[in-house]
Amino acid sequence: MIYQYTGKTMKYCSICGNPVEQRIPEGDNRHRYVCVSCETIHYQNPNIVAGTVTVWEGQILLCRRAIEPRYGYWTLPAGFMENEETTMEAAARETREEALAEVDIQGLYSMIDVPHINQVHLFYRAQLLDGRFGAGEESLETQLFHPSRIPWSEISFPTVRKTLELFLSDMKTQQFGVHVTDIRHPMAKNN
Amino acid sequence: MIYQYTGKTMKYCSICGNPVEQRIPEGDNRHRYVCVSCETIHYQNPNIVAGTVTVWEGQILLCRRAIEPRYGYWTLPAGFMENEETTMEAAARETREEALAEVDIQGLYSMIDVPHINQVHLFYRAQLLDGRFGAGEESLETQLFHPSRIPWSEISFPTVRKTLELFLSDMKTQQFGVHVTDIRHPMAKNN
């Protein structure tokens, strides 16, 4: 799944339960949540979303989302990387969970920074192992799409759209490099 | 900086201050810390460390660490990616902070998963803009090293060593691809 955190503000120390305050710790240059009692510094850092561009007989595997946000829209199988796994394992796991598909991962394909939501999206190229797939709990349906039939008007997220655009272009030459780019908030001043 | 989190156990909800319990939320398949009062799910996810392999006139920029862990050992400039920045911005910022160097980033070089500490390390290839560098607050000294003089016995972290090994090999042909690999805990059963 790709979802967004609630963005609730930290008020209490998760270690000792006392209030936190925002201040710049010694030797640091940024405001952090710091416990007024046990002095634990609670860092907040970006999250990784990992997924696959999975191909079978020249067609691309997409899932139609059964959850918000973007219920009913099509996505590449992808979701938050978990602790104790690699990015590649995360990408394969998400493909298994959302598309009920076992894949052979072939290489990193895209890394897209999305700084306004504190995420980095990674997509690996993959092939279905045996052609089998289905709809996982978070998918209404899963389908293979010929490049000329991608449902562009119903794509869930900008990073999925960007990765599909790059991939379709590379399919013509069968030269798949690693694409590193970013997607900024449409209202960001520097874009 | 590259450091490790304390690994303290979450006991209280950072939103409302009430106790958390470990359970599998509805629709999930993993144990999470969930607040017994406000029901907030506190996800824990891997962190990104970003840095550079910075070159100037065929030599590589290394910093000698002025902080624990690995005080006194040599590292590539790198540290935890912050919210609201891209991986590339993080890599350039860490190089500025630790090596007082402005760099021109040339491309992603290595992505190394380190699942036993829940980190993903990213190194970008870079060049010094004007040859200037120095020792930032977290560095005892910063130095350019000829490939034949890398202080191999005093390298700080496995991902730094691996990235340097790959880079020195690629320098011979001047063909720099993107290297994706992982480093597992030496005691891990599957390695």
XYZ file of C-alpha atoms in Angstrom:
382
model
C 0.000 0.000 0.000
C 0.976 3.591 -0.490
C -0.666 5.798 2.064
C 0.255 8.913 3.902
C 0.851 9.429 7.561
C -1.614 11.473 9.545
C 0.928 14.151 10.312
C -0.161 14.375 13.929
C 2.135 16.442 16.132
C 4.314 14.702 18.703
C 3.476 15.878 22.213
C 4.818 13.166 24.503
C 8.004 11.152 24.795
C 7.376 7.608 23.550
C 10.014 6.272 25.974
C 9.025 7.845 29.309
C 5.644 9.487 28.630
C 6.655 13.012 29.702
C 6.108 16.058 27.438
C 8.487 16.834 24.559
C 9.562 20.287 23.433
C 10.959 21.467 20.113
C 14.556 22.640 20.353
C 17.923 22.351 18.641
C 19.978 19.701 20.458
C 23.648 20.385 21.172
C 25.776 19.732 18.094
C 22.720 19.759 15.832
C 21.336 22.520 13.609
C 17.666 21.596 13.397
C 14.703 21.688 15.715
C 13.883 18.231 17.070
C 11.362 16.878 19.496
C 13.318 16.409 22.726
C 11.938 14.954 25.971
C 12.018 17.477 28.808
C 12.584 14.650 31.275
C 14.731 11.833 29.806
C 16.307 14.007 27.071
C 15.626 11.456 24.307
C 15.802 13.113 20.889
C 12.997 11.948 18.619
C 14.250 12.252 15.039
C 11.763 12.278 12.177
C 13.040 11.077 8.826
C 11.764 10.254 5.330
C 10.237 6.891 4.488
C 10.941 4.568 1.600
C 8.178 3.233 -0.618
C 9.278 0.228 -2.695
C 7.539 -1.470 -5.591
C 7.946 -3.147 -8.957
C 7.349 -2.612 -12.641
C 6.439 -6.201 -13.337
C 6.270 -7.426 -16.922
C 4.840 -10.558 -18.522
C 4.884 -11.142 -22.266
C 5.371 -7.444 -22.972
C 2.563 -6.311 -20.691
C 2.740 -4.422 -17.398
C 1.093 -5.482 -14.140
C -1.126 -2.892 -12.466
C -3.392 -3.098 -9.419
C -6.606 -1.150 -8.912
C -6.594 0.209 -5.383
C -9.170 -1.066 -2.895
C -8.066 1.465 -0.261
C -7.796 5.200 0.198
C -6.191 7.397 -0.882
C -6.974 7.052 -4.578
C -9.495 4.251 -4.185
C -10.292 2.752 -7.597
C -7.203 4.144 -9.317
C -4.472 2.003 -10.884
C -1.052 1.661 -9.307
C 2.140 -0.289 -9.635
C 2.345 -2.665 -6.662
C 4.263 -0.720 -3.991
C 4.257 0.172 -0.326
C 6.229 1.214 2.709
C 9.469 -0.639 3.281
C 9.522 -2.419 6.642
C 12.331 -2.787 9.167
C 14.635 -5.799 8.751
C 14.140 -6.150 5.007
C 16.004 -4.876 1.938
C 14.492 -2.545 -0.642
C 14.381 -5.457 -3.079
C 12.645 -7.701 -0.558
C 10.174 -4.902 0.155
C 9.411 -4.501 -3.550
C 8.877 -8.267 -3.985
C 6.750 -8.468 -0.805
C 4.479 -5.633 -1.891
C 4.023 -7.290 -5.286
C 3.144 -10.548 -3.545
C 0.674 -8.832 -1.194
C -1.062 -6.556 -3.676
C -0.875 -8.595 -6.883
C -0.516 -12.138 -5.465
C 2.442 -12.478 -7.816
C 5.865 -14.039 -7.413
C 8.484 -12.115 -9.344
C 12.071 -12.333 -10.506
C 13.625 -8.930 -9.776
C 15.953 -7.736 -12.506
C 17.342 -4.463 -11.239
C 16.620 -1.064 -9.758
C 14.651 1.035 -12.217
C 13.602 4.363 -10.681
C 14.322 6.321 -7.523
C 12.015 9.304 -7.160
C 12.325 11.753 -4.277
C 9.058 13.279 -3.090
C 10.325 15.777 -0.528
C 7.035 17.513 0.277
C 5.670 14.263 1.710
C 9.034 13.050 3.090
C 9.169 9.952 0.912
C 11.544 8.265 -1.515
C 9.901 5.912 -4.015
C 11.922 3.026 -5.461
C 10.733 0.811 -8.303
C 12.502 -2.362 -9.386
C 12.113 -4.005 -12.781
C 10.685 -7.499 -12.472
C 9.154 -10.384 -14.384
C 6.357 -12.664 -13.309
C 7.786 -16.061 -12.450
C 5.003 -18.138 -13.972
C 2.400 -15.714 -15.318
C 0.156 -16.045 -12.284
C -1.281 -13.056 -10.408
C -4.440 -11.947 -8.637
C -6.014 -9.273 -6.493
C -4.594 -8.981 -2.968
C -6.568 -7.548 -0.068
C -5.683 -3.988 -0.979
C -6.574 -4.408 -4.660
C -9.979 -4.450 -6.367
C -8.415 -6.169 -9.374
C -5.022 -6.813 -10.937
C -4.456 -6.777 -14.664
C -1.744 -6.940 -17.320
C -1.784 -3.924 -19.648
C -0.298 -3.657 -23.103
C 1.802 -0.433 -23.303
C -0.752 1.111 -25.646
C -3.570 0.462 -23.177
C -2.258 1.900 -19.915
C -5.193 3.641 -18.163
C -3.439 7.023 -18.009
C -6.479 8.934 -16.793
C -6.825 6.625 -13.798
C -3.256 6.380 -12.492
C -3.030 6.712 -8.722
C 0.165 8.645 -7.958
C 2.658 10.932 -9.747
C 5.605 8.591 -9.053
C 3.709 5.687 -10.621
C 2.881 7.802 -13.674
C 6.481 8.991 -14.016
C 7.879 5.477 -13.683
C 5.426 4.119 -16.272
C 6.281 6.931 -18.702
C 10.000 6.220 -18.369
C 9.479 2.486 -18.651
C 7.330 2.644 -21.778
C 9.938 4.846 -23.407
C 12.736 2.422 -22.471
C 10.726 -0.583 -23.672
C 11.146 0.641 -27.243
C 14.916 0.284 -27.072
C 15.035 -2.381 -24.355
C 17.703 -0.250 -22.659
C 16.706 0.090 -19.020
C 18.971 2.316 -16.986
C 18.382 3.564 -13.451
C 16.347 6.764 -13.410
C 16.856 9.153 -10.501
C 14.565 12.141 -10.310
C 12.237 14.022 -7.998
C 8.662 15.187 -7.961
C 8.049 18.416 -6.077
C 4.818 19.783 -4.808
C 3.073 21.646 -7.661
C 2.964 24.776 -5.496
C 6.647 24.666 -4.490
C 8.375 27.943 -5.259
C 11.524 26.319 -6.618
C 9.686 24.394 -9.267
C 27.026 11.877 10.516
C 26.333 8.185 10.499
C 25.162 7.011 13.887
C 22.769 4.438 15.158
C 19.577 4.900 17.045
C 19.432 3.828 20.649
C 16.854 1.155 19.980
C 14.863 2.103 23.059
C 11.452 0.469 23.256
C 8.347 2.561 22.702
C 6.123 2.538 25.772
C 3.890 5.592 25.394
C 1.854 7.183 22.625
C 3.651 10.286 21.364
C 0.304 11.889 20.476
C -1.751 11.439 23.673
C 0.756 10.131 26.262
C -1.149 6.954 27.117
C 0.483 3.497 27.011
C 0.977 1.635 23.738
C 0.652 -2.104 23.203
C 2.064 -4.329 20.485
C -0.605 -5.847 18.276
C -1.461 -6.495 14.641
C -3.826 -3.744 13.459
C -6.846 -4.667 11.344
C -5.824 -5.171 7.698
C -2.150 -5.437 8.625
C 0.030 -8.501 9.088
C 2.710 -7.211 11.467
C 2.915 -6.253 15.087
C 2.869 -2.480 15.558
C 2.878 -0.193 18.528
C -0.745 0.902 18.889
C -2.070 3.368 21.473
C -4.587 1.756 23.847
C -6.420 5.078 24.121
C -6.346 7.058 20.842
C -5.610 4.019 18.618
C -2.793 5.763 16.736
C -0.579 3.186 14.988
C 3.113 4.038 15.396
C 4.927 2.585 12.388
C 8.685 2.078 12.516
C 10.517 2.119 9.198
C 14.066 2.083 7.815
C 16.130 5.248 7.529
C 18.127 6.557 4.609
C 21.780 7.566 4.971
C 22.997 9.698 2.055
C 26.525 10.742 1.142
C 28.986 11.328 -1.664
C 32.065 9.858 -3.285
C 33.651 13.214 -4.040
C 36.608 13.392 -6.417
C 39.134 16.121 -7.177
C 41.986 15.619 -9.628
C 41.733 11.837 -9.377
C 41.694 11.779 -5.578
C 38.870 10.873 -3.206
C 37.626 13.009 -0.321
C 37.483 11.304 3.081
C 36.712 12.657 6.547
C 38.166 11.365 9.819
C 35.352 11.070 12.314
C 35.315 13.321 15.362
C 32.291 11.515 16.812
C 31.307 8.052 17.955
C 30.765 5.450 16.712
C 34.108 4.828 14.994
C 35.797 7.957 16.321
C 39.082 8.511 14.453
C 38.163 6.300 11.504
C 37.840 7.539 7.926
C 34.484 7.856 6.209
C 32.892 9.189 3.084
C 30.853 12.260 4.042
C 27.348 10.909 4.753
C 24.509 11.081 7.226
C 20.811 10.688 7.857
C 18.517 12.179 5.264
C 16.200 14.813 6.748
C 12.541 15.496 6.063
C 11.736 17.954 3.259
C 14.902 17.299 1.259
C 15.796 14.975 -1.620
C 18.416 12.228 -1.391
C 20.688 14.327 -3.593
C 20.227 17.395 -1.405
C 20.953 15.272 1.662
C 24.165 13.948 0.112
C 25.326 17.467 -0.800
C 24.366 18.843 2.637
C 26.280 16.147 4.492
C 29.326 16.826 2.314
C 29.006 20.532 3.110
C 28.649 19.895 6.835
C 31.344 17.268 7.294
C 33.898 18.280 4.655
C 33.039 21.992 4.243
C 32.918 21.265 0.528
C 30.586 22.394 -2.233
C 30.083 19.676 -4.821
C 28.658 19.075 -8.260
C 26.657 15.859 -8.033
C 27.031 13.628 -11.080
C 24.772 10.687 -10.426
C 23.676 7.975 -8.050
C 26.527 5.550 -7.472
C 25.627 2.960 -4.829
C 22.545 1.887 -2.914
C 23.371 -0.546 -0.132
C 20.702 -2.103 2.048
C 21.736 -2.791 5.636
C 18.666 -4.616 6.933
C 19.992 -5.615 10.366
C 20.210 -1.926 11.343
C 17.161 -0.850 9.306
C 19.099 1.484 7.026
C 19.591 2.085 3.321
C 22.843 3.838 2.385
C 22.983 5.907 -0.808
C 26.161 7.379 -2.247
C 26.238 9.864 -5.108
C 29.252 10.524 -7.328
C 30.417 14.142 -7.040
C 33.212 16.536 -7.868
C 34.512 19.376 -5.779
C 33.375 22.669 -7.282
C 36.609 24.564 -6.682
C 39.000 22.242 -4.863
C 38.227 23.691 -1.453
C 37.364 21.572 1.586
C 37.949 21.449 5.326
C 37.011 19.704 8.540
C 33.424 20.241 9.668
C 32.349 19.940 13.307
C 31.976 16.172 13.086
C 35.387 15.662 11.427
C 38.884 15.665 12.933
C 40.328 16.257 9.480
C 39.383 15.976 5.813
C 41.796 14.819 3.165
C 42.049 13.873 -0.516
C 43.422 10.361 -1.032
C 45.008 8.932 -4.133
C 43.370 5.541 -4.927
C 46.618 3.758 -3.986
C 46.663 5.428 -0.563
C 43.174 4.808 0.795
C 43.550 4.029 4.542
C 41.855 0.634 4.260
C 42.677 -0.453 7.809
C 40.954 2.636 9.218
C 37.693 2.753 7.266
C 34.677 3.461 9.456
C 31.770 1.430 8.074
C 31.182 -1.581 5.778
C 29.056 0.443 3.329
C 31.846 3.020 2.985
C 34.391 0.262 2.364
C 32.145 -1.451 -0.189
C 31.447 1.809 -2.042
C 35.151 2.703 -2.142
C 36.047 -0.768 -3.450
C 33.481 -0.490 -6.232
C 34.518 3.061 -7.067
C 38.238 2.311 -7.298
C 37.489 -0.581 -9.599
C 35.280 1.614 -11.806
C 37.868 4.414 -11.872
C 40.103 2.175 -13.972
C 37.583 2.069 -16.804
C 35.805 5.350 -15.999
C 32.527 3.443 -16.380
C 30.403 4.275 -13.354
C 27.122 2.422 -13.204
C 24.686 2.309 -10.305
C 25.562 -0.457 -7.851
C 22.734 -1.985 -5.823
C 23.698 -4.469 -3.153
C 23.243 -5.285 0.514
C 25.384 -5.929 3.542
C 23.949 -8.394 6.035
C 24.898 -8.946 9.614
C 27.902 -11.311 9.707
C 25.950 -13.678 11.963
C 22.820 -13.754 9.804
C 21.733 -17.300 8.998
C 20.929 -16.588 5.357
C 24.418 -15.347 4.615
